[in-house]
mmCIF file of C-alpha atoms in Angstrom:
data_model
loop_
_atom_site.group_PDB
_atom_site.id
_atom_site.type_symbol
_atom_site.label_atom_id
_atom_site.label_comp_id
_atom_site.label_asym_id
_atom_site.label_seq_id
_atom_site.Cartn_x
_atom_site.Cartn_y
_atom_site.Cartn_z
ATOM 1 C CA UNK A 1 20.626 -93.699 7.474
ATOM 2 C CA UNK A 2 20.036 -89.587 6.139
ATOM 3 C CA UNK A 3 19.121 -87.667 9.459
ATOM 4 C CA UNK A 4 16.512 -84.831 8.163
ATOM 5 C CA UNK A 5 15.152 -82.086 10.358
ATOM 6 C CA UNK A 6 12.111 -80.426 9.015
ATOM 7 C CA UNK A 7 11.646 -77.048 10.385
ATOM 8 C CA UNK A 8 8.226 -75.218 10.943
ATOM 9 C CA UNK A 9 5.870 -73.378 13.019
ATOM 10 C CA UNK A 10 7.409 -70.240 14.746
ATOM 11 C CA UNK A 11 5.525 -67.361 15.566
ATOM 12 C CA UNK A 12 4.481 -65.889 11.983
ATOM 13 C CA UNK A 13 0.741 -65.406 11.525
ATOM 14 C CA UNK A 14 0.994 -68.356 8.915
ATOM 15 C CA UNK A 15 2.640 -70.793 11.410
ATOM 16 C CA UNK A 16 -0.120 -73.060 12.011
ATOM 17 C CA UNK A 17 -0.309 -73.761 8.195
ATOM 18 C CA UNK A 18 3.121 -74.431 8.212
ATOM 19 C CA UNK A 19 3.074 -76.953 10.766
ATOM 20 C CA UNK A 20 0.633 -78.661 8.676
ATOM 21 C CA UNK A 21 2.458 -79.050 5.552
ATOM 22 C CA UNK A 22 5.329 -80.289 8.201
ATOM 23 C CA UNK A 23 3.783 -83.133 8.917
ATOM 24 C CA UNK A 24 2.514 -83.965 5.770
ATOM 25 C CA UNK A 25 6.745 -83.809 4.332
ATOM 26 C CA UNK A 26 7.633 -85.601 7.722
ATOM 27 C CA UNK A 27 5.401 -88.338 6.823
ATOM 28 C CA UNK A 28 6.322 -88.944 3.509
ATOM 29 C CA UNK A 29 10.095 -88.595 4.327
ATOM 30 C CA UNK A 30 9.637 -91.176 7.095
ATOM 31 C CA UNK A 31 7.801 -93.639 4.386
ATOM 32 C CA UNK A 32 10.883 -92.957 2.240
ATOM 33 C CA UNK A 33 13.205 -94.370 4.753
ATOM 34 C CA UNK A 34 14.456 -91.322 6.342
ATOM 35 C CA UNK A 35 15.327 -90.685 10.300
ATOM 36 C CA UNK A 36 12.921 -87.705 10.386
ATOM 37 C CA UNK A 37 12.946 -85.346 13.063
ATOM 38 C CA UNK A 38 10.038 -82.056 13.592
ATOM 39 C CA UNK A 39 11.415 -79.064 15.012
ATOM 40 C CA UNK A 40 9.695 -76.200 16.066
ATOM 41 C CA UNK A 41 11.130 -72.921 15.094
ATOM 42 C CA UNK A 42 12.119 -71.233 18.453
ATOM 43 C CA UNK A 43 14.712 -68.594 19.170
ATOM 44 C CA UNK A 44 16.847 -71.416 20.794
ATOM 45 C CA UNK A 45 16.652 -73.429 17.413
ATOM 46 C CA UNK A 46 20.663 -73.126 16.784
ATOM 47 C CA UNK A 47 21.444 -75.052 19.930
ATOM 48 C CA UNK A 48 18.413 -77.707 19.235
ATOM 49 C CA UNK A 49 20.086 -78.332 15.663
ATOM 50 C CA UNK A 50 23.547 -78.569 17.067
ATOM 51 C CA UNK A 51 22.487 -81.303 19.434
ATOM 52 C CA UNK A 52 20.663 -83.353 16.708
ATOM 53 C CA UNK A 53 23.154 -83.004 13.842
ATOM 54 C CA UNK A 54 21.108 -83.343 11.085
ATOM 55 C CA UNK A 55 22.395 -83.983 7.493
ATOM 56 C CA UNK A 56 20.213 -81.970 5.944
ATOM 57 C CA UNK A 57 17.419 -79.143 7.154
ATOM 58 C CA UNK A 58 14.122 -79.070 5.216
ATOM 59 C CA UNK A 59 12.756 -75.426 6.049
ATOM 60 C CA UNK A 60 9.013 -75.512 5.816
ATOM 61 C CA UNK A 61 8.231 -71.852 7.068
ATOM 62 C CA UNK A 62 5.650 -69.151 6.035
ATOM 63 C CA UNK A 63 6.307 -65.859 6.320
ATOM 64 C CA UNK A 64 8.863 -64.178 8.633
ATOM 65 C CA UNK A 65 10.711 -65.445 10.294
ATOM 66 C CA UNK A 66 12.127 -68.594 8.043
ATOM 67 C CA UNK A 67 11.038 -67.580 4.592
ATOM 68 C CA UNK A 68 12.975 -64.606 4.330
ATOM 69 C CA UNK A 69 16.342 -65.689 4.404
ATOM 70 C CA UNK A 70 16.743 -65.414 8.281
ATOM 71 C CA UNK A 71 16.898 -69.315 8.930
ATOM 72 C CA UNK A 72 18.913 -69.996 5.730
ATOM 73 C CA UNK A 73 21.634 -67.488 7.020
ATOM 74 C CA UNK A 74 21.871 -69.258 10.054
ATOM 75 C CA UNK A 75 22.337 -72.591 8.582
ATOM 76 C CA UNK A 76 25.030 -71.546 6.438
ATOM 77 C CA UNK A 77 26.830 -69.826 8.690
ATOM 78 C CA UNK A 78 26.454 -73.210 10.754
ATOM 79 C CA UNK A 79 27.438 -75.545 7.943
ATOM 80 C CA UNK A 80 24.128 -77.260 7.481
ATOM 81 C CA UNK A 81 23.036 -78.273 4.188
ATOM 82 C CA UNK A 82 19.263 -77.699 3.385
ATOM 83 C CA UNK A 83 16.378 -77.694 1.187
ATOM 84 C CA UNK A 84 15.143 -74.550 -1.170
ATOM 85 C CA UNK A 85 16.476 -71.301 -2.253
ATOM 86 C CA UNK A 86 19.088 -69.339 -0.501
ATOM 87 C CA UNK A 87 19.317 -66.097 1.824
ATOM 88 C CA UNK A 88 19.322 -63.756 -1.098
ATOM 89 C CA UNK A 89 16.544 -65.007 -3.100
ATOM 90 C CA UNK A 90 14.438 -65.732 -0.200
ATOM 91 C CA UNK A 91 14.771 -61.984 1.605
ATOM 92 C CA UNK A 92 14.036 -60.260 -2.234
ATOM 93 C CA UNK A 93 10.828 -62.766 -2.605
ATOM 94 C CA UNK A 94 9.568 -62.512 0.706
ATOM 95 C CA UNK A 95 9.357 -58.308 0.278
ATOM 96 C CA UNK A 96 6.666 -58.093 -2.576
ATOM 97 C CA UNK A 97 7.397 -54.439 -3.053
ATOM 98 C CA UNK A 98 11.041 -55.232 -4.137
ATOM 99 C CA UNK A 99 10.039 -58.133 -5.914
ATOM 100 C CA UNK A 100 7.689 -56.060 -8.225
ATOM 101 C CA UNK A 101 10.235 -53.595 -8.495
ATOM 102 C CA UNK A 102 12.765 -55.948 -9.909
ATOM 103 C CA UNK A 103 10.755 -57.797 -12.131
ATOM 104 C CA UNK A 104 8.976 -54.862 -13.776
ATOM 105 C CA UNK A 105 12.536 -53.097 -14.153
ATOM 106 C CA UNK A 106 12.780 -56.361 -16.306
ATOM 107 C CA UNK A 107 9.771 -56.310 -18.570
ATOM 108 C CA UNK A 108 7.533 -58.540 -16.316
ATOM 109 C CA UNK A 109 3.800 -56.663 -16.267
ATOM 110 C CA UNK A 110 2.867 -56.166 -12.636
ATOM 111 C CA UNK A 111 -0.363 -54.699 -11.336
ATOM 112 C CA UNK A 112 -0.235 -50.809 -10.664
ATOM 113 C CA UNK A 113 0.150 -49.972 -7.525
ATOM 114 C CA UNK A 114 2.351 -48.210 -4.166
ATOM 115 C CA UNK A 115 4.125 -48.837 -1.477
ATOM 116 C CA UNK A 116 3.341 -47.150 1.685
ATOM 117 C CA UNK A 117 4.395 -47.157 5.246
ATOM 118 C CA UNK A 118 1.994 -44.583 6.958
ATOM 119 C CA UNK A 119 -1.694 -44.171 6.246
ATOM 120 C CA UNK A 120 -0.962 -40.379 6.041
ATOM 121 C CA UNK A 121 1.443 -40.915 3.178
ATOM 122 C CA UNK A 122 0.871 -38.235 0.367
ATOM 123 C CA UNK A 123 0.500 -40.687 -2.381
ATOM 124 C CA UNK A 124 -2.726 -42.166 -0.770
ATOM 125 C CA UNK A 125 -4.738 -38.884 -1.939
ATOM 126 C CA UNK A 126 -3.920 -39.025 -5.143
ATOM 127 C CA UNK A 127 -4.715 -42.889 -5.456
ATOM 128 C CA UNK A 128 -8.352 -43.451 -7.425
ATOM 129 C CA UNK A 129 -8.178 -47.039 -9.050
ATOM 130 C CA UNK A 130 -10.922 -48.545 -7.299
ATOM 131 C CA UNK A 131 -11.322 -51.475 -6.125
ATOM 132 C CA UNK A 132 -7.783 -51.711 -4.814
ATOM 133 C CA UNK A 133 -6.388 -54.289 -2.963
ATOM 134 C CA UNK A 134 -4.970 -53.615 0.269
ATOM 135 C CA UNK A 135 -2.339 -56.341 1.770
ATOM 136 C CA UNK A 136 0.854 -56.693 3.542
ATOM 137 C CA UNK A 137 4.690 -55.994 1.801
ATOM 138 C CA UNK A 138 5.902 -59.146 3.832
ATOM 139 C CA UNK A 139 3.610 -62.023 4.222
ATOM 140 C CA UNK A 140 1.845 -64.902 2.550
ATOM 141 C CA UNK A 141 -1.459 -66.875 2.854
ATOM 142 C CA UNK A 142 -3.488 -63.554 1.981
ATOM 143 C CA UNK A 143 -3.456 -63.247 5.560
ATOM 144 C CA UNK A 144 -4.487 -59.592 6.113
ATOM 145 C CA UNK A 145 -5.509 -58.824 2.581
ATOM 146 C CA UNK A 146 -8.682 -56.293 1.850
ATOM 147 C CA UNK A 147 -10.263 -54.896 -1.169
ATOM 148 C CA UNK A 148 -11.343 -51.432 -0.503
ATOM 149 C CA UNK A 149 -13.419 -49.701 -3.034
ATOM 150 C CA UNK A 150 -13.241 -46.251 -1.869
ATOM 151 C CA UNK A 151 -11.025 -43.863 -0.226
ATOM 152 C CA UNK A 152 -12.486 -44.161 3.091
ATOM 153 C CA UNK A 153 -11.974 -48.315 2.970
ATOM 154 C CA UNK A 154 -8.536 -47.461 1.431
ATOM 155 C CA UNK A 155 -7.102 -45.647 4.168
ATOM 156 C CA UNK A 156 -9.430 -47.829 6.688
ATOM 157 C CA UNK A 157 -7.728 -50.800 5.632
ATOM 158 C CA UNK A 158 -4.029 -48.987 5.284
ATOM 159 C CA UNK A 159 -3.729 -48.093 9.165
ATOM 160 C CA UNK A 160 -5.162 -51.437 10.283
ATOM 161 C CA UNK A 161 -2.412 -53.279 8.858
ATOM 162 C CA UNK A 162 0.176 -51.003 9.835
ATOM 163 C CA UNK A 163 -0.595 -51.589 13.240
ATOM 164 C CA UNK A 164 0.815 -55.163 12.651
ATOM 165 C CA UNK A 165 3.129 -54.462 9.575
ATOM 166 C CA UNK A 166 6.141 -51.747 8.386
ATOM 167 C CA UNK A 167 5.060 -51.900 4.976
ATOM 168 C CA UNK A 168 1.704 -52.451 2.992
ATOM 169 C CA UNK A 169 1.312 -52.445 -0.732
ATOM 170 C CA UNK A 170 -1.874 -50.889 -2.265
ATOM 171 C CA UNK A 171 -2.362 -52.510 -5.634
ATOM 172 C CA UNK A 172 -5.116 -52.087 -8.602
ATOM 173 C CA UNK A 173 -7.110 -54.891 -8.790
ATOM 174 C CA UNK A 174 -6.233 -56.741 -12.555
ATOM 175 C CA UNK A 175 -9.410 -58.474 -14.175
ATOM 176 C CA UNK A 176 -11.283 -61.636 -12.497
ATOM 177 C CA UNK A 177 -9.079 -64.675 -13.023
ATOM 178 C CA UNK A 178 -6.601 -65.794 -11.121
ATOM 179 C CA UNK A 179 -3.800 -68.364 -11.730
ATOM 180 C CA UNK A 180 -0.815 -69.904 -10.195
ATOM 181 C CA UNK A 181 2.478 -72.295 -11.612
ATOM 182 C CA UNK A 182 4.958 -74.263 -10.045
ATOM 183 C CA UNK A 183 8.603 -74.419 -10.527
ATOM 184 C CA UNK A 184 10.300 -77.918 -8.922
ATOM 185 C CA UNK A 185 13.884 -78.370 -9.819
ATOM 186 C CA UNK A 186 14.125 -77.387 -13.314
ATOM 187 C CA UNK A 187 10.697 -78.156 -14.495
ATOM 188 C CA UNK A 188 8.111 -75.907 -14.693
ATOM 189 C CA UNK A 189 4.616 -77.564 -13.945
ATOM 190 C CA UNK A 190 1.241 -77.240 -15.456
ATOM 191 C CA UNK A 191 -0.629 -73.608 -14.097
ATOM 192 C CA UNK A 192 -3.717 -74.056 -12.349
ATOM 193 C CA UNK A 193 -6.639 -71.595 -12.426
ATOM 194 C CA UNK A 194 -8.377 -70.369 -9.005
ATOM 195 C CA UNK A 195 -12.000 -69.514 -9.067
ATOM 196 C CA UNK A 196 -12.669 -68.651 -5.457
ATOM 197 C CA UNK A 197 -16.774 -68.799 -5.169
ATOM 198 C CA UNK A 198 -16.494 -65.835 -3.086
ATOM 199 C CA UNK A 199 -15.210 -63.694 -5.886
ATOM 200 C CA UNK A 200 -11.415 -63.138 -4.046
ATOM 201 C CA UNK A 201 -8.731 -65.464 -2.702
ATOM 202 C CA UNK A 202 -8.317 -64.632 0.613
ATOM 203 C CA UNK A 203 -6.992 -66.440 4.017
ATOM 204 C CA UNK A 204 -10.379 -68.197 4.699
ATOM 205 C CA UNK A 205 -11.031 -69.061 1.070
ATOM 206 C CA UNK A 206 -7.277 -70.516 0.708
ATOM 207 C CA UNK A 207 -7.773 -72.795 3.654
ATOM 208 C CA UNK A 208 -11.803 -74.022 3.385
ATOM 209 C CA UNK A 209 -12.536 -76.792 2.255
ATOM 210 C CA UNK A 210 -14.747 -76.447 -1.335
ATOM 211 C CA UNK A 211 -14.318 -72.610 -1.083
ATOM 212 C CA UNK A 212 -12.706 -72.772 -4.548
ATOM 213 C CA UNK A 213 -11.690 -74.587 -7.455
ATOM 214 C CA UNK A 214 -8.470 -75.189 -9.192
ATOM 215 C CA UNK A 215 -8.678 -76.431 -12.749
ATOM 216 C CA UNK A 216 -5.813 -77.278 -14.854
ATOM 217 C CA UNK A 217 -4.804 -74.715 -18.099
ATOM 218 C CA UNK A 218 -3.538 -75.823 -21.169
ATOM 219 C CA UNK A 219 -3.253 -74.776 -24.279
ATOM 220 C CA UNK A 220 -1.931 -70.947 -25.538
ATOM 221 C CA UNK A 221 -2.591 -69.127 -22.359
ATOM 222 C CA UNK A 222 -0.975 -72.562 -20.557
ATOM 223 C CA UNK A 223 1.873 -71.995 -22.632
ATOM 224 C CA UNK A 224 2.660 -68.329 -22.088
ATOM 225 C CA UNK A 225 1.559 -68.882 -18.140
ATOM 226 C CA UNK A 226 4.283 -71.447 -18.247
ATOM 227 C CA UNK A 227 6.641 -68.987 -20.497
ATOM 228 C CA UNK A 228 6.248 -66.136 -18.000
ATOM 229 C CA UNK A 229 6.874 -68.577 -14.984
ATOM 230 C CA UNK A 230 10.257 -69.588 -16.339
ATOM 231 C CA UNK A 231 11.373 -65.875 -17.142
ATOM 232 C CA UNK A 232 10.546 -64.513 -13.751
ATOM 233 C CA UNK A 233 12.651 -67.694 -12.060
ATOM 234 C CA UNK A 234 15.666 -66.717 -14.277
ATOM 235 C CA UNK A 235 15.570 -63.348 -13.575
ATOM 236 C CA UNK A 236 15.005 -63.562 -9.492
ATOM 237 C CA UNK A 237 17.740 -66.607 -9.939
ATOM 238 C CA UNK A 238 15.736 -69.223 -8.222
ATOM 239 C CA UNK A 239 17.094 -72.456 -8.328
ATOM 240 C CA UNK A 240 15.285 -75.158 -6.838
ATOM 241 C CA UNK A 241 11.511 -74.169 -5.918
ATOM 242 C CA UNK A 242 8.579 -71.751 -6.299
ATOM 243 C CA UNK A 243 4.893 -70.808 -6.969
ATOM 244 C CA UNK A 244 4.414 -67.802 -8.937
ATOM 245 C CA UNK A 245 0.945 -66.469 -9.052
ATOM 246 C CA UNK A 246 -1.106 -64.362 -11.568
ATOM 247 C CA UNK A 247 -4.312 -61.941 -12.813
ATOM 248 C CA UNK A 248 -4.963 -62.114 -16.189
ATOM 249 C CA UNK A 249 -6.912 -59.203 -17.544
ATOM 250 C CA UNK A 250 -9.153 -61.304 -21.071
ATOM 251 C CA UNK A 251 -10.340 -58.255 -21.913
ATOM 252 C CA UNK A 252 -6.372 -56.502 -22.645
ATOM 253 C CA UNK A 253 -5.360 -59.865 -22.650
ATOM 254 C CA UNK A 254 -2.519 -59.410 -20.283
ATOM 255 C CA UNK A 255 -1.130 -61.473 -17.405
ATOM 256 C CA UNK A 256 0.175 -59.596 -14.300
ATOM 257 C CA UNK A 257 2.588 -61.414 -11.803
ATOM 258 C CA UNK A 258 1.311 -60.887 -8.218
ATOM 259 C CA UNK A 259 3.931 -62.408 -5.898
ATOM 260 C CA UNK A 260 6.224 -65.002 -6.061
ATOM 261 C CA UNK A 261 6.483 -67.874 -2.876
ATOM 262 C CA UNK A 262 9.782 -69.446 -2.231
ATOM 263 C CA UNK A 263 8.082 -71.896 0.213
ATOM 264 C CA UNK A 264 4.628 -72.734 -0.845
ATOM 265 C CA UNK A 265 2.616 -74.840 1.095
ATOM 266 C CA UNK A 266 3.359 -78.280 1.233
ATOM 267 C CA UNK A 267 0.292 -80.148 2.607
ATOM 268 C CA UNK A 268 -1.007 -82.838 0.293
ATOM 269 C CA UNK A 269 -3.763 -80.478 -1.311
ATOM 270 C CA UNK A 270 -2.095 -77.812 -1.397
ATOM 271 C CA UNK A 271 -1.228 -75.499 -4.782
ATOM 272 C CA UNK A 272 2.196 -76.655 -5.490
ATOM 273 C CA UNK A 273 1.868 -80.994 -4.808
ATOM 274 C CA UNK A 274 -1.815 -80.525 -6.891
ATOM 275 C CA UNK A 275 0.569 -79.031 -10.082
ATOM 276 C CA UNK A 276 3.052 -82.135 -9.998
ATOM 277 C CA UNK A 277 0.309 -84.572 -9.393
ATOM 278 C CA UNK A 278 -0.701 -83.359 -12.881
ATOM 279 C CA UNK A 279 2.783 -84.323 -14.165
ATOM 280 C CA UNK A 280 2.446 -87.558 -12.452
ATOM 281 C CA UNK A 281 4.672 -86.587 -9.534
ATOM 282 C CA UNK A 282 3.034 -88.296 -6.582
ATOM 283 C CA UNK A 283 3.822 -86.149 -3.114
ATOM 284 C CA UNK A 284 6.209 -88.911 -1.917
ATOM 285 C CA UNK A 285 8.102 -88.340 -5.306
ATOM 286 C CA UNK A 286 8.018 -84.759 -4.718
ATOM 287 C CA UNK A 287 9.489 -84.379 -1.267
ATOM 288 C CA UNK A 288 12.228 -86.945 -2.909
ATOM 289 C CA UNK A 289 13.134 -84.681 -5.540
ATOM 290 C CA UNK A 290 13.836 -81.602 -3.178
ATOM 291 C CA UNK A 291 15.787 -83.543 -0.807
ATOM 292 C CA UNK A 292 17.700 -85.220 -3.584
ATOM 293 C CA UNK A 293 18.439 -82.050 -5.469
ATOM 294 C CA UNK A 294 21.883 -80.311 -4.945
ATOM 295 C CA UNK A 295 21.322 -79.275 -1.399
ATOM 296 C CA UNK A 296 21.630 -75.086 -0.880
ATOM 297 C CA UNK A 297 24.827 -74.076 1.675
ATOM 298 C CA UNK A 298 26.182 -76.405 3.967
#
């Protein structure tokens, strides 16, 4: 019987979300007949992996460390195969600033914005596009995301975030319609439109039941989103799994890539499993596909 370690938690602000997903994945693995171990990401994780001797590691970590390539690098040094993307892709996609730069250079539209490391950065003095989104350059689950409607709110939001983050993104708000699309082992899934009742898909909305609607997107727009998702996957050299988030400006009829998540949420009601369900891929089958694919590293 294959022994699989699901690594979760850690000390990022998203640790509790990762634990919930890891429990769901571990339960699926047990139903599939695998010897399954949940491991909390701690400073002695290498020692514990050496003791456990897993055949495969399933990283279910959001944010740093774990989603940024650091755990993936450790596993490669240790010669342990793992699920998901490798060091290069993980580290690149963790930094929204560099992901946007690369995609923009390859012809993918991204929101106009700037990355700053200080609230006194001169570029902020010249910023005049409001409302603006202020968010960490590294991180997920929309933790720390703020909407600034004037220069005062902008500087306040940047200063508040820089107490905890090294780099902050300021972006022009694009349209009012948000979409997401998943990629799973060579397959682009049916996209979803995200309709938050509060108007913004922030951390509280993401994890409050009934705070948002998720509607399948088909027809021409759905095909455009799927095609753009595949283009992003190819540019970033993603091999196994990701979720790409978009904003759409209906007046200009333009799609913009917001960010790329290489370890999407994996509770049974998370966005990627929901999209897989639209393709008749059950949660257990989704997990089975991920562990059956050619493992990274090892």
